[in-house]
PDB file of C-alpha atoms in Angstrom:
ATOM      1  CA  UNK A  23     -28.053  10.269 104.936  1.00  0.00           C
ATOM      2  CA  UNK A  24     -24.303  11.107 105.363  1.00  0.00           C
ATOM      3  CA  UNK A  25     -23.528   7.410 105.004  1.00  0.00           C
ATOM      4  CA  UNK A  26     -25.457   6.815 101.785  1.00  0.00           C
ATOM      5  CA  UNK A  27     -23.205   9.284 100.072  1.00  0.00           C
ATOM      6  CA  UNK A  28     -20.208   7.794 101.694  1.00  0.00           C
ATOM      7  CA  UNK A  29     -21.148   4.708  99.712  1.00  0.00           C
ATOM      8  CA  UNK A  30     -22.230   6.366  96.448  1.00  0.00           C
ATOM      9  CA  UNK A  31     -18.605   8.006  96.990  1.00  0.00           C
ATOM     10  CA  UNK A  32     -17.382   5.115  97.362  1.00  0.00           C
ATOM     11  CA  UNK A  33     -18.777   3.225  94.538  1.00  0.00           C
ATOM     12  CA  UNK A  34     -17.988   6.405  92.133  1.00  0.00           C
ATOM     13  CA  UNK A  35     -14.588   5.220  93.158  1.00  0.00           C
ATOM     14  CA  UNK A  36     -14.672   1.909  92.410  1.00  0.00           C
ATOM     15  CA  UNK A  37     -16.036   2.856  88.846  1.00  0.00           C
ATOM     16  CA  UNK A  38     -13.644   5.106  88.342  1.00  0.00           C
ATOM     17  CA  UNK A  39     -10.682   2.825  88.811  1.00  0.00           C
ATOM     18  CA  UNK A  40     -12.177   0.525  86.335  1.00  0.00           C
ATOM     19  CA  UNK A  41     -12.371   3.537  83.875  1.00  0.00           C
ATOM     20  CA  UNK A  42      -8.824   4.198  84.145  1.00  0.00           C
ATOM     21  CA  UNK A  43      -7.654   0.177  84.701  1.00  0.00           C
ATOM     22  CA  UNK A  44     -10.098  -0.354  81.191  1.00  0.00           C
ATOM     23  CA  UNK A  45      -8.407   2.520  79.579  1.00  0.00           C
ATOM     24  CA  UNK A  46      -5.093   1.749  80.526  1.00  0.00           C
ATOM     25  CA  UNK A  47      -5.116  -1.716  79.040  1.00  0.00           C
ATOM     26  CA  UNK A  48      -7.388  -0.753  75.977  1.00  0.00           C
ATOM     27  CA  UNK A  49      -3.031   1.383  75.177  1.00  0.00           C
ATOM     28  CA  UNK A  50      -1.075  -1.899  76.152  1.00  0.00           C
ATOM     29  CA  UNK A  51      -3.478  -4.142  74.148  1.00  0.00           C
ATOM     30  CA  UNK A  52      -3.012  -2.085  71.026  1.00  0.00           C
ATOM     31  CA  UNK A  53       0.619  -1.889  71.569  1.00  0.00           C
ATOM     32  CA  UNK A  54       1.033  -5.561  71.484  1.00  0.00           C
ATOM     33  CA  UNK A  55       2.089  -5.538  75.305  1.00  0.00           C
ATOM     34  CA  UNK A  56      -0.744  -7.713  76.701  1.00  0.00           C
ATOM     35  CA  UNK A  57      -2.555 -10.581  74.805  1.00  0.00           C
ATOM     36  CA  UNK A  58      -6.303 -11.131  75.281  1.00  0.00           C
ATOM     37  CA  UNK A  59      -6.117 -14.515  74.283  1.00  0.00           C
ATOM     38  CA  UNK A  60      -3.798 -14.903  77.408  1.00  0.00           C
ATOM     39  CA  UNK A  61      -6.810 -16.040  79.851  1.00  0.00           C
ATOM     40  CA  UNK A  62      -6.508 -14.086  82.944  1.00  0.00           C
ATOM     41  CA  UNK A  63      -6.149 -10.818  80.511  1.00  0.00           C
ATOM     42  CA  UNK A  64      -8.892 -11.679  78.261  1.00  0.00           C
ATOM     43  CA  UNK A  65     -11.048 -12.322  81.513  1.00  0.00           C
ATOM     44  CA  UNK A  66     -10.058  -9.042  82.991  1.00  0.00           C
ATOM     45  CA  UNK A  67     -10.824  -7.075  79.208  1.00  0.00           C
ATOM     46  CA  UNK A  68     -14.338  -8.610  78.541  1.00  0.00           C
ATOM     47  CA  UNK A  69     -15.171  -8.164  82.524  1.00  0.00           C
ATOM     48  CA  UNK A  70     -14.459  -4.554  82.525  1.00  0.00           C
ATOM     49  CA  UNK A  71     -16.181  -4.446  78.699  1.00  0.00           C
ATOM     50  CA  UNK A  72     -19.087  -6.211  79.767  1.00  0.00           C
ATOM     51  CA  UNK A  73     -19.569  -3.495  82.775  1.00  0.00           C
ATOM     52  CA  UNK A  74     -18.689  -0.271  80.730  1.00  0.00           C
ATOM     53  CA  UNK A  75     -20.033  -0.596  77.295  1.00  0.00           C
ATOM     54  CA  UNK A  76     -23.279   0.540  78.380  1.00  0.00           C
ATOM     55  CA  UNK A  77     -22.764   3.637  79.887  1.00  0.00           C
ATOM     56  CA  UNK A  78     -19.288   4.381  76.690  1.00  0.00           C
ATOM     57  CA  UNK A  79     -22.310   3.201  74.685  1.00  0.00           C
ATOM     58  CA  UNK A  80     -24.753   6.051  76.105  1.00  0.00           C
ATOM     59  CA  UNK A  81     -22.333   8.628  75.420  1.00  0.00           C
ATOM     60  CA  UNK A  82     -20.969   7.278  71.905  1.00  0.00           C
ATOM     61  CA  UNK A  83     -24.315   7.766  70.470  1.00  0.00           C
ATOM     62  CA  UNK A  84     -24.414  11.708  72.032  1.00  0.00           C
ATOM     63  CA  UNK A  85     -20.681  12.943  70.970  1.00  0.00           C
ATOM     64  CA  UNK A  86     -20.091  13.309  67.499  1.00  0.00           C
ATOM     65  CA  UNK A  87     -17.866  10.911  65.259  1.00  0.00           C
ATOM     66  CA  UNK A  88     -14.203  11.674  65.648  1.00  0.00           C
ATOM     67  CA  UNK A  89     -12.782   8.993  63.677  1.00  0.00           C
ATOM     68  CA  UNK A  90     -10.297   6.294  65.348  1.00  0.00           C
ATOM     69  CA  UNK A  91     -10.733   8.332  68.422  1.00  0.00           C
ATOM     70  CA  UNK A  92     -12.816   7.439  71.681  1.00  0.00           C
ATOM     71  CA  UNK A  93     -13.025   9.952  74.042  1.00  0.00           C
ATOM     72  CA  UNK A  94     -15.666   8.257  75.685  1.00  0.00           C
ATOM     73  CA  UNK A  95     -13.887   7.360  78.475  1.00  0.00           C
ATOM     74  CA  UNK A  96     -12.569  10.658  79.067  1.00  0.00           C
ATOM     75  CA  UNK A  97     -15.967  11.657  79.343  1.00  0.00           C
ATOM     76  CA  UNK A  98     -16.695   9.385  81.640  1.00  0.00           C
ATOM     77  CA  UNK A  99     -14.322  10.263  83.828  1.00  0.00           C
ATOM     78  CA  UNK A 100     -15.027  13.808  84.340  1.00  0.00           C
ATOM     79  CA  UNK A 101     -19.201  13.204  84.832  1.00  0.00           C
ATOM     80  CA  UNK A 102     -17.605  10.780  87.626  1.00  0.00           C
ATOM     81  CA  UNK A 103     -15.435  14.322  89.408  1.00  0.00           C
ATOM     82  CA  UNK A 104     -18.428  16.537  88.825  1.00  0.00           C
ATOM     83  CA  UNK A 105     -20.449  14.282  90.575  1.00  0.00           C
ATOM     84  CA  UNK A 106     -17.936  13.224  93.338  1.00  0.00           C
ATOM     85  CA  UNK A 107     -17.496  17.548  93.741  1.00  0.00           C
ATOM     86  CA  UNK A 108     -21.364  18.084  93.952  1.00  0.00           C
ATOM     87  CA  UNK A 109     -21.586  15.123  96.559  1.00  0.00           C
ATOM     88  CA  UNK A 110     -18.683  16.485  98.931  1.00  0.00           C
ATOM     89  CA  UNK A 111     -19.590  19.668  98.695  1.00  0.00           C
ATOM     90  CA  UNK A 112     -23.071  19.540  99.519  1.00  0.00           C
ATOM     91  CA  UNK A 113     -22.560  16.858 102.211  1.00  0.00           C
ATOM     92  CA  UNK A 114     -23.304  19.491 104.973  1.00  0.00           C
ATOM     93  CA  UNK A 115     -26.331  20.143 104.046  1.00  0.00           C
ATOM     94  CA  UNK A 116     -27.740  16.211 104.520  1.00  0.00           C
ATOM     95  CA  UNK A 117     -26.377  16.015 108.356  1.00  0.00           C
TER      96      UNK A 117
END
């Protein structure tokens, strides 16, 4: 049991890098630093879309309508810790 929530650890970890990585270029896209319709960047952007927009999409329709801001992603990211605390701390009781 203690190895299956190694890997859900682990995969909460992976999905929270591509949170921030998402989030990160979402600010240098609409800054003008990177260019989607450079290739590798537009591969990257749609990728990461592709595997977030359903679960931003989930908790777009829940939060209320803030205007030009998304904080969607933020919200993300902080069911991602309270799950990764509730795992380690309760990973005593599945040994």
């Amino acid at each position: 049991m203690l190895t299956i929530i190694q890997a859900i650890l682990l995969i909460l970890s992976v999905f929270r890098f591509f949170v921030i990585a998402h989030f990160i270029m979402s600010w240098l896209i609409r800054f003008e630093v990177l260019n989607i319709r450079q290739e590798f960047v537009g591969q990257v952007w749609y990728g990461l879309q592709r595997i977030l927009e359903p679960v931003y999409g989930r908790i777009r329709r829940i939060m209320p309508d803030l205007g030009g801001i998304d904080l969607s992603p933020i919200v993300v990211l902080i069911g991602i810790e309270i799950l990764r605390i509730f795992l380690i701390n309760n990973m005593m009781a599945f040994v």
